[in-house]
One Martini backbone bead per residue (centre of mass of N, CA, C, O) as a GRO file, in nm:
protein
   60
    1MET     BB    1   8.135   2.231   0.873
    2ASN     BB    2   8.294   1.954   0.991
    3GLN     BB    3   8.220   1.712   1.173
    4LYS     BB    4   8.448   1.696   1.301
    5THR     BB    5   8.512   2.052   1.326
    6LEU     BB    6   8.279   2.040   1.552
    7VAL     BB    7   8.425   1.876   1.768
    8ASP     BB    8   8.652   1.938   1.825
    9LEU     BB    9   8.575   2.160   1.877
   10LEU     BB   10   8.368   2.109   2.180
   11GLU     BB   11   8.652   1.983   2.288
   12LEU     BB   12   8.764   2.201   2.379
   13LEU     BB   13   8.519   2.370   2.486
   14LEU     BB   14   8.531   2.127   2.777
   15LYS     BB   15   8.828   2.111   2.867
   16ARG     BB   16   8.822   2.392   2.989
   17ARG     BB   17   8.585   2.319   3.067
   18GLY     BB   18   8.370   2.102   3.184
   19ALA     BB   19   8.064   2.216   3.250
   20TRP     BB   20   7.743   2.296   3.067
   21ASN     BB   21   7.475   2.513   3.120
   22ILE     BB   22   7.185   2.478   2.935
   23ASP     BB   23   6.895   2.733   2.768
   24THR     BB   24   6.749   2.707   2.444
   25LYS     BB   25   6.582   2.865   2.153
   26LEU     BB   26   6.508   2.700   1.834
   27LYS     BB   27   6.369   2.880   1.559
   28PHE     BB   28   6.177   2.772   1.257
   29VAL     BB   29   6.271   2.941   0.921
   30VAL     BB   30   6.056   2.985   0.563
   31GLY     BB   31   6.098   3.267   0.529
   32ASN     BB   32   5.786   3.418   0.685
   33THR     BB   33   5.807   3.076   0.822
   34GLU     BB   34   5.705   2.928   1.139
   35LEU     BB   35   5.763   2.616   1.223
   36GLY     BB   36   5.916   2.625   1.472
   37VAL     BB   37   6.006   2.488   1.865
   38LEU     BB   38   6.316   2.428   2.042
   39GLN     BB   39   6.355   2.413   2.376
   40VAL     BB   40   6.713   2.322   2.524
   41THR     BB   41   6.747   2.145   2.816
   42GLY     BB   42   7.111   2.158   2.987
   43LYS     BB   43   7.366   1.949   3.025
   44ILE     BB   44   7.695   1.960   2.961
   45GLU     BB   45   7.993   1.716   2.931
   46TYR     BB   46   8.291   1.567   2.998
   47ALA     BB   47   8.406   1.248   2.829
   48PRO     BB   48   8.683   1.104   2.728
   49LEU     BB   49   8.821   0.875   2.573
   50LYS     BB   50   8.969   0.634   2.538
   51GLU     BB   51   9.137   0.438   2.492
   52GLY     BB   52   9.126   0.300   2.246
   53ALA     BB   53   8.888   0.458   2.102
   54GLU     BB   54   8.602   0.539   1.870
   55ALA     BB   55   8.435   0.708   1.725
   56THR     BB   56   8.146   0.772   1.576
   57SER     BB   57   7.871   0.764   1.358
   58THR     BB   58   7.583   0.860   1.166
   59GLN     BB   59   7.727   0.898   0.896
   60SER     BB   60   7.706   0.748   0.575
   0.00000   0.00000   0.00000
């Protein structure tokens, strides 16, 4: 899945419901070795871009 497809999918989901509360843990495992756990807690809100504004990309 490329970055634009992911952004479009997230935008569609957020348009339907203005905000999402998240509370999750992401576990990083390679083979049978656990590298660590990242806990993510917060709120994601939909804020549409203003007319004429372009989304910036962190990809080079």
